[in-house]
Coordinates of C-alpha atoms and ligand atoms in Angstrom, one line a residue:
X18 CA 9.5 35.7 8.0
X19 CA 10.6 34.0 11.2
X20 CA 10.7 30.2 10.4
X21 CA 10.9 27.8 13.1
X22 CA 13.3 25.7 10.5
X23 CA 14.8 26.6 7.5
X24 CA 15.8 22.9 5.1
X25 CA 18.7 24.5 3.4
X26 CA 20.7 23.8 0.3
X27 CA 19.0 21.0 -1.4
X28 CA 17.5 19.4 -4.4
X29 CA 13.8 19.5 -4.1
X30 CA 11.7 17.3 -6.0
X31 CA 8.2 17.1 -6.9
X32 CA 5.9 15.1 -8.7
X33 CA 6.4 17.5 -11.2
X34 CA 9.9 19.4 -10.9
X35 CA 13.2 18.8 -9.6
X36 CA 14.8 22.3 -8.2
X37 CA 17.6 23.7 -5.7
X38 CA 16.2 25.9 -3.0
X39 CA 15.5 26.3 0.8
X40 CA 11.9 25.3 2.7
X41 CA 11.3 27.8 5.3
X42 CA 9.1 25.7 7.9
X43 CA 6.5 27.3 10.5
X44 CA 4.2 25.7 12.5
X45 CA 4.6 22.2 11.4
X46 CA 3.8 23.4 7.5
X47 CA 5.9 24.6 4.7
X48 CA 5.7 28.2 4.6
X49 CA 8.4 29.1 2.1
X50 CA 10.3 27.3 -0.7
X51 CA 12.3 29.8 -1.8
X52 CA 16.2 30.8 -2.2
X53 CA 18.2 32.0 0.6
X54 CA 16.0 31.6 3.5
X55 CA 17.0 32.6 6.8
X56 CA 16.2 32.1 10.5
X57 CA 15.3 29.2 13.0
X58 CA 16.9 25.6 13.3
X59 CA 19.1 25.5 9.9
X60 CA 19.3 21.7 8.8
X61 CA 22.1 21.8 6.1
X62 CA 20.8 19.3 3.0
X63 CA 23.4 20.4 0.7
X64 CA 24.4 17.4 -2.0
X65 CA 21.1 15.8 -0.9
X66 CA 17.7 15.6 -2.4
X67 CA 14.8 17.0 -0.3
X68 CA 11.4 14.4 -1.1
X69 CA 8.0 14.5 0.2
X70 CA 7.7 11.9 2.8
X71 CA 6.4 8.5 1.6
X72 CA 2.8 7.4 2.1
X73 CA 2.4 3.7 2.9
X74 CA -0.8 3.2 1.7
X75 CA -1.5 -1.1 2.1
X76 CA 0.5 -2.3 5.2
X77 CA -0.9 -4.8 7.7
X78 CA -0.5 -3.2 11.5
X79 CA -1.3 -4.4 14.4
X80 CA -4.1 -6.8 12.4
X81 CA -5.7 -10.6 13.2
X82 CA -4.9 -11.7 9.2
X83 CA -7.8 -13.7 7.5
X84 CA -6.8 -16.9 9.8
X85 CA -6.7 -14.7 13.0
X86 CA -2.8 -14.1 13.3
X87 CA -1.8 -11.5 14.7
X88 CA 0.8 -9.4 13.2
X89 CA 4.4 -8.7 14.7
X90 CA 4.2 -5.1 14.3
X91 CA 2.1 -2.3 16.1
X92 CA 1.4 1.3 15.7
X93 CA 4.6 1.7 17.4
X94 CA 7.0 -0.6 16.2
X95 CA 5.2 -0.5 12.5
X96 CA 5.2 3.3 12.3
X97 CA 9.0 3.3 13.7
X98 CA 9.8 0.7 10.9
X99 CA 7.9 3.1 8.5
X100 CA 9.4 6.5 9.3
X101 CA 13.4 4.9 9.2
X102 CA 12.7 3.8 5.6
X103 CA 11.5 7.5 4.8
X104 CA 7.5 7.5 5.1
X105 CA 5.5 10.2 7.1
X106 CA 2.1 9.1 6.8
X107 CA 0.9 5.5 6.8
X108 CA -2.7 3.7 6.0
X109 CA -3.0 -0.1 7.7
X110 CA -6.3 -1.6 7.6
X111 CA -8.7 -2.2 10.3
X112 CA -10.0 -5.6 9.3
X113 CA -13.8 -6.1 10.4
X114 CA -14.4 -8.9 12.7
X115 CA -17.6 -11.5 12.0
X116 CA -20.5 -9.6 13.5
X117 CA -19.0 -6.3 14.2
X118 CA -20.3 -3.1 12.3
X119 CA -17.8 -1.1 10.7
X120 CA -17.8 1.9 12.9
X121 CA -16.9 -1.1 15.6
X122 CA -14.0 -2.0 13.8
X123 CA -12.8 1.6 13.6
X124 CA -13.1 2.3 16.8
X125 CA -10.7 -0.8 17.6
X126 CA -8.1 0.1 15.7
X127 CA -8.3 3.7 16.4
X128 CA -7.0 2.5 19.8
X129 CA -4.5 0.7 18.4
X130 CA -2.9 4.0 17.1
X131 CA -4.1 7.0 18.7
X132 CA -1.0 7.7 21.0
X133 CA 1.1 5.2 19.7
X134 CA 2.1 6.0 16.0
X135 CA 4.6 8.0 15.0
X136 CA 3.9 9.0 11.9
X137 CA 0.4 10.4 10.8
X138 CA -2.1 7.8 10.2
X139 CA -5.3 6.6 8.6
X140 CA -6.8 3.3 8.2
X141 CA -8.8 1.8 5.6
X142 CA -11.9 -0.6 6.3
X143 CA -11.7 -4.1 5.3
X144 CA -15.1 -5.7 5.0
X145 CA -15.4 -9.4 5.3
X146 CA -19.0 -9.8 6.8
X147 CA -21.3 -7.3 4.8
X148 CA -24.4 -8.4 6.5
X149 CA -27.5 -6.2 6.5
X150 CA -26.7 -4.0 9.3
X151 CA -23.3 -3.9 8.3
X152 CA -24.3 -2.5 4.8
X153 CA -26.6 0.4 6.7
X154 CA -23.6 1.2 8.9
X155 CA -20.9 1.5 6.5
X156 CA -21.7 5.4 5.4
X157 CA -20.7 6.3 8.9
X158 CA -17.4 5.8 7.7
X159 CA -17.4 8.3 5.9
X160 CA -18.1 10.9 8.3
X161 CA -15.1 10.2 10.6
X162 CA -12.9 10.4 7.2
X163 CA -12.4 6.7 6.2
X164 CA -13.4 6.6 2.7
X165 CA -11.8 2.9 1.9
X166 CA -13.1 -0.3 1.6
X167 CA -11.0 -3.1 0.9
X168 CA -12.7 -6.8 0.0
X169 CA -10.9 -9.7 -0.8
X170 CA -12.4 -12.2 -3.2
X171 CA -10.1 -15.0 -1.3
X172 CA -9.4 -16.5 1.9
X173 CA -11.5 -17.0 4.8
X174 CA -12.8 -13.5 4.5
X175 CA -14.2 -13.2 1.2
X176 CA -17.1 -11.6 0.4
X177 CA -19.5 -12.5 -3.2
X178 CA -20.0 -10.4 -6.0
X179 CA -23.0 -9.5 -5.1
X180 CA -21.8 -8.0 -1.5
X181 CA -18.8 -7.0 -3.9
X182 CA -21.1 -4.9 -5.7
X183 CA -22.5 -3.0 -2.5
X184 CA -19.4 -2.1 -1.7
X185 CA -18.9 -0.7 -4.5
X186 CA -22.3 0.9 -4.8
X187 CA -21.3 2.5 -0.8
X188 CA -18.0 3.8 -2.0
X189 CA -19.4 5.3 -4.9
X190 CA -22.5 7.3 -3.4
X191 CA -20.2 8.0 -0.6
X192 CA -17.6 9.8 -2.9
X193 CA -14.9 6.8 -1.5
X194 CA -12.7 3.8 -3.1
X195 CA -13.4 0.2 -2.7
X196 CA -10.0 -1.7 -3.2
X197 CA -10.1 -5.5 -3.9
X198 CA -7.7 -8.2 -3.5
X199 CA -8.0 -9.9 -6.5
X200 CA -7.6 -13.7 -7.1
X201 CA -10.0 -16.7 -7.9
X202 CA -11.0 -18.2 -4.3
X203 CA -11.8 -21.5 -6.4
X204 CA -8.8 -21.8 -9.1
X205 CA -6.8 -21.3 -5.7
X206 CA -8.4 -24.3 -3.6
X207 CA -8.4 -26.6 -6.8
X208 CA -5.0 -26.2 -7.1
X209 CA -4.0 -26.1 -3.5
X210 CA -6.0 -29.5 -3.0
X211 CA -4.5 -31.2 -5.9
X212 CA -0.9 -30.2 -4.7
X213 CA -1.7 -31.6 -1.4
X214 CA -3.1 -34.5 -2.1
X215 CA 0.2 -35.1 -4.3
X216 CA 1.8 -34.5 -1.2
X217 CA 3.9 -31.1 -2.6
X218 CA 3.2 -29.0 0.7
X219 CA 6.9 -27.6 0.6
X220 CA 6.8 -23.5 0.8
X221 CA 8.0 -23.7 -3.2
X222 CA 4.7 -25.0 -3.9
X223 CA 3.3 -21.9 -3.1
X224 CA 3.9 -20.6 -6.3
X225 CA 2.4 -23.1 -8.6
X226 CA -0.9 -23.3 -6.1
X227 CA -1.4 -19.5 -7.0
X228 CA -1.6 -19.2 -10.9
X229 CA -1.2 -16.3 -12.8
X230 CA -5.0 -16.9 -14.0
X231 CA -6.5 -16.8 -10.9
X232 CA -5.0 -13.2 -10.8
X233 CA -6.2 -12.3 -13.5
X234 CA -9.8 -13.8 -13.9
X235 CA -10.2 -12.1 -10.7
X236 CA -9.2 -8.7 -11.8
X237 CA -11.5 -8.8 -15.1
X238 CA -14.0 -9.6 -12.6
X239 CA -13.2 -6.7 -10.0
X240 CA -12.8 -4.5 -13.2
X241 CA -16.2 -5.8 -14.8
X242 CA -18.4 -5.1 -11.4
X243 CA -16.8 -2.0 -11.2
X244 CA -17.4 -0.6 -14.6
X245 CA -21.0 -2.1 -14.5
X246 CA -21.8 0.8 -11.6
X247 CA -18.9 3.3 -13.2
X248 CA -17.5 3.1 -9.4
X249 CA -13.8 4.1 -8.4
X250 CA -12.0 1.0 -7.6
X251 CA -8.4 -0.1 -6.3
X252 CA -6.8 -3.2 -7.2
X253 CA -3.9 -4.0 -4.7
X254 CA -0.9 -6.3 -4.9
X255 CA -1.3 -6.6 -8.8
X256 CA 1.9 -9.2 -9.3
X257 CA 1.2 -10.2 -12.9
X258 CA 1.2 -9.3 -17.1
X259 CA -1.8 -10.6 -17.3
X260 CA -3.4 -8.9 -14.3
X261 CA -1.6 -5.4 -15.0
X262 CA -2.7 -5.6 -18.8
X263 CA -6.3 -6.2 -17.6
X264 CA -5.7 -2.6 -15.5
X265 CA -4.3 -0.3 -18.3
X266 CA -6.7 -2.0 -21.0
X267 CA -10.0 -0.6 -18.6
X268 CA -8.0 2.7 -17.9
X269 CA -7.8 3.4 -21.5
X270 CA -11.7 2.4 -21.5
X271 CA -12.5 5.6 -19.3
X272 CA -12.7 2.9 -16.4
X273 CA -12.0 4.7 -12.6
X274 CA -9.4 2.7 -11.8
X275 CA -6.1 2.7 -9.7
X276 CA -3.8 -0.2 -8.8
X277 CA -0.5 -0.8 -7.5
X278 CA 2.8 -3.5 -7.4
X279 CA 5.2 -4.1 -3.7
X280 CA 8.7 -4.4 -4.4
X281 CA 8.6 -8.3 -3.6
X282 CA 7.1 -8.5 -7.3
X283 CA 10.5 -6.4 -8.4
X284 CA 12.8 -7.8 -6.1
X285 CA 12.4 -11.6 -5.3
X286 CA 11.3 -14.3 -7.9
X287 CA 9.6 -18.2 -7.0
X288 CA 13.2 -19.2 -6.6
X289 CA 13.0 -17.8 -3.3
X290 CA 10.5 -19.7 -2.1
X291 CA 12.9 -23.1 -2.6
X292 CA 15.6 -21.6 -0.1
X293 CA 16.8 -24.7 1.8
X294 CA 14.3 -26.1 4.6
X295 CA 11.8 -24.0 5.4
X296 CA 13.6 -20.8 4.4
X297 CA 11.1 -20.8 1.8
X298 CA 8.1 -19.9 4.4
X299 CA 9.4 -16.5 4.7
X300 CA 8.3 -15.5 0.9
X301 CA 5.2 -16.5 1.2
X302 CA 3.1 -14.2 0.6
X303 CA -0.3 -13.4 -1.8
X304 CA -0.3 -13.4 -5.0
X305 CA 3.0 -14.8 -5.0
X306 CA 6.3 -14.4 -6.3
X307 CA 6.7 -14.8 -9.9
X308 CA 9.4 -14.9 -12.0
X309 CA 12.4 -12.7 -13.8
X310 CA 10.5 -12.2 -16.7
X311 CA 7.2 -11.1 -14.7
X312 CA 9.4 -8.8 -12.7
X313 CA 10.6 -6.9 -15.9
X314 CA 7.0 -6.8 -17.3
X315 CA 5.6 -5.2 -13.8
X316 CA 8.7 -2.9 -13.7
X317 CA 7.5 -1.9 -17.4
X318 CA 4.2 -0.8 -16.0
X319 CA 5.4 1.3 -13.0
X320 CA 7.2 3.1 -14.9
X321 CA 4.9 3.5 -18.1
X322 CA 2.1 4.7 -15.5
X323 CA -0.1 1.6 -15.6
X324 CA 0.7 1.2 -11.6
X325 CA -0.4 4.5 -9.7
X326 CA 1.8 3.1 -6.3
X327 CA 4.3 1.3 -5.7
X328 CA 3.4 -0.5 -1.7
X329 CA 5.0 -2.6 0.6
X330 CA 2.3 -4.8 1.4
X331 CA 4.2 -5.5 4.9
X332 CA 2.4 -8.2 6.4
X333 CA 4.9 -9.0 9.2
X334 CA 5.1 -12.8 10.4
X335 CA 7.8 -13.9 12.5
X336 CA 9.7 -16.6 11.7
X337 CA 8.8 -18.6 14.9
X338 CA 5.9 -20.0 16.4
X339 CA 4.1 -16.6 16.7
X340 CA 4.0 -16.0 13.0
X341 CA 4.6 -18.6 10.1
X342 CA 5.3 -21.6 11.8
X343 CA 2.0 -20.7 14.4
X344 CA 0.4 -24.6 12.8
X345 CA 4.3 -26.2 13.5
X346 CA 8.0 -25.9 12.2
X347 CA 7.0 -27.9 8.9
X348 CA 3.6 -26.8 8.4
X349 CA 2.4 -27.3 4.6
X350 CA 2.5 -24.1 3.0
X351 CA -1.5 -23.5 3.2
X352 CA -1.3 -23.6 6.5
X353 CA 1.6 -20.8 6.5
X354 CA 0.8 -17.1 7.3
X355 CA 1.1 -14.8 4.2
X356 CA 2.4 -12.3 4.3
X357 CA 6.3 -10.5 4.2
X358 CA 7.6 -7.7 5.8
X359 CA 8.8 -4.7 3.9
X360 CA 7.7 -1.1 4.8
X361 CA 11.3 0.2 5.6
X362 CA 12.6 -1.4 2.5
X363 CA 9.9 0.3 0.4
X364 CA 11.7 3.3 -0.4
X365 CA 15.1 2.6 -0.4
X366 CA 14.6 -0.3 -2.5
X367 CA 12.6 1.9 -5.2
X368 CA 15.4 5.0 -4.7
X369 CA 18.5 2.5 -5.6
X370 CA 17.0 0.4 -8.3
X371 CA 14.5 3.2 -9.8
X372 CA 16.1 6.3 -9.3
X373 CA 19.9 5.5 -9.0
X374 CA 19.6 3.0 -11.1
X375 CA 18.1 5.6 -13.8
X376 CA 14.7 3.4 -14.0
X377 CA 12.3 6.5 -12.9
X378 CA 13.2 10.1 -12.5
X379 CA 12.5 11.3 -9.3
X380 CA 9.5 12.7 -10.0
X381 CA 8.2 9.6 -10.8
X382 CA 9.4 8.2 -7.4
X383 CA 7.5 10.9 -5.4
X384 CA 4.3 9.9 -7.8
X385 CA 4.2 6.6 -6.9
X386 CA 5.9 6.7 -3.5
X387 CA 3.9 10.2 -1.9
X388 CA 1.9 12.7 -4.4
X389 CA -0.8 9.6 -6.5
X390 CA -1.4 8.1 -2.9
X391 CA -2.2 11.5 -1.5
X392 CA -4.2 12.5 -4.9
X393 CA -5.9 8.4 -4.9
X394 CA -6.2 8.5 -0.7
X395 CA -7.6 11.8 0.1
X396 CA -4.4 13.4 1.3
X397 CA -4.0 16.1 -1.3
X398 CA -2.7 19.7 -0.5
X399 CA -2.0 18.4 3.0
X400 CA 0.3 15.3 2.2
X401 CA 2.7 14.2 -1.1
X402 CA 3.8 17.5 -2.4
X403 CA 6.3 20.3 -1.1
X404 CA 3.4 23.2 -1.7
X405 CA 3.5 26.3 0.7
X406 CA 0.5 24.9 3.0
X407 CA 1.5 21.7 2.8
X408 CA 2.2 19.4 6.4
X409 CA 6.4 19.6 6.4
X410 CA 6.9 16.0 6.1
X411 CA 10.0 16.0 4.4
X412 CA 12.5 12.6 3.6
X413 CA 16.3 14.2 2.9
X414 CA 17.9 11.3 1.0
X415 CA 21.6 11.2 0.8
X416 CA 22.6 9.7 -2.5
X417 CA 26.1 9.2 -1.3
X418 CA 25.2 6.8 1.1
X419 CA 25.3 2.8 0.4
X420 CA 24.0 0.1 2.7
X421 CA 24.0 -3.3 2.6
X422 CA 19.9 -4.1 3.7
X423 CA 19.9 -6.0 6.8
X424 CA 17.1 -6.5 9.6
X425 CA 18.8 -4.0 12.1
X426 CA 18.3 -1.7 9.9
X427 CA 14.3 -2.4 9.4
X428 CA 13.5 -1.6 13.3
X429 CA 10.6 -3.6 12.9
X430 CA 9.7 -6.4 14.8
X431 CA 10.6 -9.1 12.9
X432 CA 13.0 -12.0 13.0
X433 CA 14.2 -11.7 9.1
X434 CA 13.6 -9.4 5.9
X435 CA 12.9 -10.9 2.6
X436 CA 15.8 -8.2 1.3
X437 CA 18.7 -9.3 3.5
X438 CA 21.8 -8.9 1.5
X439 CA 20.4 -6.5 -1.1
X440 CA 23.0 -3.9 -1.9
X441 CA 21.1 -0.3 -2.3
X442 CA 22.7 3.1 -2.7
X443 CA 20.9 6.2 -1.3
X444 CA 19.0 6.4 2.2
X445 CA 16.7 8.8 3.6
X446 CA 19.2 10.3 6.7
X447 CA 16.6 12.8 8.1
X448 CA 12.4 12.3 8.0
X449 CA 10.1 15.2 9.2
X450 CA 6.9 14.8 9.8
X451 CA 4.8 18.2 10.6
X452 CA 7.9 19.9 11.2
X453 CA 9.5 17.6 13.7
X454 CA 12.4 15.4 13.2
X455 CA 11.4 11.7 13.6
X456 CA 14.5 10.1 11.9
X457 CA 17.8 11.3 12.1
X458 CA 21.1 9.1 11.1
X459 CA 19.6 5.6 11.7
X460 CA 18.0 6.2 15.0
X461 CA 14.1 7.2 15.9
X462 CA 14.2 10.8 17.4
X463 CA 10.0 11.7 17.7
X464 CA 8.0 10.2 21.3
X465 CA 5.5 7.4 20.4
X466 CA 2.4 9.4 19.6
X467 CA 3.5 12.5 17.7
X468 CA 1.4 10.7 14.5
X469 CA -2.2 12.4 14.3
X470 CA -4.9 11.0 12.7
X471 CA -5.6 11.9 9.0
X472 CA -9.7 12.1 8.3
X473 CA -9.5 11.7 4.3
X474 CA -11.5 12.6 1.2
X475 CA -12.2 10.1 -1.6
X476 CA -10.3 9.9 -5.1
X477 CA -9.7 13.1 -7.1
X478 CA -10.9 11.8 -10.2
X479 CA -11.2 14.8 -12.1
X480 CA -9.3 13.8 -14.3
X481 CA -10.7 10.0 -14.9
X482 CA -13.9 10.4 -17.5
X483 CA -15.4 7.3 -16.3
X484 CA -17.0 4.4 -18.6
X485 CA -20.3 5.4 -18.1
X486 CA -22.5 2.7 -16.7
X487 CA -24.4 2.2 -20.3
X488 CA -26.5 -0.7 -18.8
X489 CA -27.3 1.1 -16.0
X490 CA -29.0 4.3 -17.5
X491 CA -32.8 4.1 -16.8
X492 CA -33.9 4.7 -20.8
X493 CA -32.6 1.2 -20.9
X494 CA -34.2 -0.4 -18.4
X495 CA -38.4 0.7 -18.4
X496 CA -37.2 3.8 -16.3
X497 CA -35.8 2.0 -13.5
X498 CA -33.4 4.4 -11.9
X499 CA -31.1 2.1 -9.6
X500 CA -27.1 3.4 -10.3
X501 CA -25.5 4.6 -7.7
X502 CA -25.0 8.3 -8.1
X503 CA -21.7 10.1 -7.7
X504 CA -21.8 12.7 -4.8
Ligands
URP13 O1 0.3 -12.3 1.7 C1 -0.2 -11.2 1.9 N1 -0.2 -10.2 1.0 N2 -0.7 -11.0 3.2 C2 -1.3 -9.8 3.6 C3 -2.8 -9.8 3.3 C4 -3.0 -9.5 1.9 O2 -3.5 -10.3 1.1 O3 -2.7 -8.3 1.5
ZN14 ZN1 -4.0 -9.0 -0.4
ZN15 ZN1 -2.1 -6.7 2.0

């Protein structure tokens, strides 16, 4: 066969097997994997592993947060930030405005990234104003392949249970996900009102405002509605035992649920939101950081399987007037954007203190880095694995290499990251995406715009048996047949 490429000499890994041989490449797809391949553009990965490109699946791009902020990065800057820490296909969220209908909102950010990203692209649909027309609108989404819809049951955008539950309800008879961000809106502004009132308003105070039990009521809760309609849900940025118990307890239950940690969970601890001054105000981010001991338990979970991801959450606020210090240079920590970047440090983070660090086997990193977030997001066959058929989005990690982390090397646009000074060994030299070379050595090599837009399925939950709705079943209720139905 005449390839257009031939990735020769390396250590393949899959979610399921880790093997030498070559990837014949035609036509932007993988159309041999094989040994001894020969012909086209020979890129020699010999002493280097050969990984499906990482999927981003929650990162905040080129998005108004829940108090209107902007965020630093866009499509361009975002996905160039993405594909230099190894990823190939990213999913921000378009975040509904008040009064705008969800096809409205996708058509926005649609033009934030059509011709701009560099990296393939979908977005999932946040839904903060689920009014009537709103709720008769949202289906559409799934006809131009957005099958995701995040609520928070916090900030400025939350929605109720009961619009909670029509989500849900959507998702479900649509074949799609919700995803929730799950904490107590009213634990939160008790406690954030008490600390202000006792005048602690210094970034540390961040921690204590956000209690591990307001994570975790609200993820009972999340899990609860959800089982009540046996619908698919999501819980993002899980950061606690208590939460991540609450998630394997209902998946042993039957329940159709997926869930994730970010690396700042791992990685950083409350401590680092005492840095001197205002340092702190550049860890702020929701749930917060937690503690050593919380960090051990969460990495427990990854890597027992109770966390399907692992995501960066990258909610990029400068440092300056634009980002956290948009309300002034000493504003309380309520009034501080949250939010950290991260999407660059994602991978390498996970590679040098997982893999390296003989925490996960590489198949496990491509689970919860690529192959469960194509499997969860819709992607499958196209994007996680190194099938024949597959999209050629290929990260080449050289396990040789050792870098200090340091914001040069994020090529985002942000003033600081959380993981300056973290030592990690292994970096992904060369990312491909459809075929194409969009990171070689350090340096961005693919024009703004080679990313395409992704239209996506919902979950494969084949394999998930479901809890069954028991309340809902109409011999139990005088015939009344009112569940949502699976597609
Ligand atoms: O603090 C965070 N995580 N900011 C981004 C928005 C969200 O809650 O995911
Ligand atoms: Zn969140
Ligand atoms: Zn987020």
């Amino acid at each position: 066969m005449n390839f257009d490429t031939v990735v020769a000499g390396g250590t393949l890994a899959t979610a399921s097997d880790v093997f030498r041989a070559d990837i014949g490449i035609k036509d932007g797809r993988i159309a041999a994997v094989a040994e001894h391949l020969e012909g086209g553009e020979r890129i020699d990965a010999s002493g280097k592993f050969v990984l499906p490109g990482g999927i981003e699946a929650h990162c905040h791009i080129a998005q108004e947060s829940a108090a209107g902020l902007m965020t630093a990065d866009d499509y361009a800057s975002g996905s160039r930030s993405a594909a230099l820490g190894g990823n190939t296909t990213f999913i921000p969220f378009a975040a509904q405005a008040k009064g705008e209908l969800p096809t409205e909102t996708l058509d926005r950010y649609a033009a934030r990234a059509e011709g701009v990203s560099v990296i393939d692209w979908s977005n999932h649909l946040i839904v903060s104003d689920l009014t009537s027309q709103a709720l008769e609108n949202l289906p559409k989404a799934f006809e131009r392949g957005i099958p995701s819809f995040k609520v928070f049951m916090t900030y400025a955008i939350r929605i109720d249970d009961r619009a909670f539950l029509d989500v849900l309800a959507t998702a479900k008879e649509g074949g799609g996900l919700a995803m929730v961000h799950a904490e107590n809106h009213g634990l939160l502004d008790w406690t954030i009102d008490r600390l202000a009132r006792a005048g602690h308003t210094a970034p540390k105070f961040h921690a204590p405002s956000r209690p591990a039990a307001a994570e975790a009521e609200a993820i009972r809760r999340a899990i609860a509605l959800a089982e009540f309609l046996d619908a698919p849900l999501f819980i993002v940025h899980v950061s606690t035992p208590e939460g991540a118990e609450a998630v394997r307890d209902a998946r042993a239950r039957g329940a159709r649920l997926f869930s994730e940690t970010c690396p700042q969970y791992l990685f950083l601890t409350a401590d680092d939101l005492d840095r001197p001054g205002m340092e702190g105000a550049k860890f702020i981010c929701s749930p917060p950081v937690r503690d050593a001991a919380t960090a051990k338990t969460l990495w427990h979970h990854l890597r027992l399987g109770t966390f399907d991801l692992i995501s960066s959450d990258h909610a990029p606020y400068r440092a300056d007037a634009t980002g956290k210090f948009a309300n002034g240079a000493d504003a309380p920590f309520p009034k501080i954007a949250n939010g950290m970047p991260g999407i660059a440090a994602r991978l390498p983070m996970m590679f040098s203190e997982g893999v390296m660090a003989g925490r996960l086997s590489l198949q496990r990193f491509v689970q919860i880095t690529s192959s469960e977030a194509a499997r969860i997001h819709g992607l499958q066959g196209r994007k996680g694995t190194l099938a024949i058929g597959a999209d050629a989005d290929l990260a080449i990690w050289d396990p040789a290499v050792e870098k200090t982390l340091t914001l040069s090397d994020m090529g985002d646009a942000m003033d600081y990251t959380p993981f300056e000074g973290l030592r990690v060994r292994g970096w992904p030299v060369q990312v491909m995406v459809r075929g194409t070379t969009v990171v070689k050595d350090g340096a961005v090599t693919a024009p703004q715009g080679h990313g395409e837009f992704l239209p996506r399925t919902g979950p494969d939950m084949t394999d998930l048996p479901g809890s069954g709705a028991l309340e809902l079943a109409p011999d139990r209720m005088f015939g009344a047949d009112i569940a949502p139905k699976l597609p």
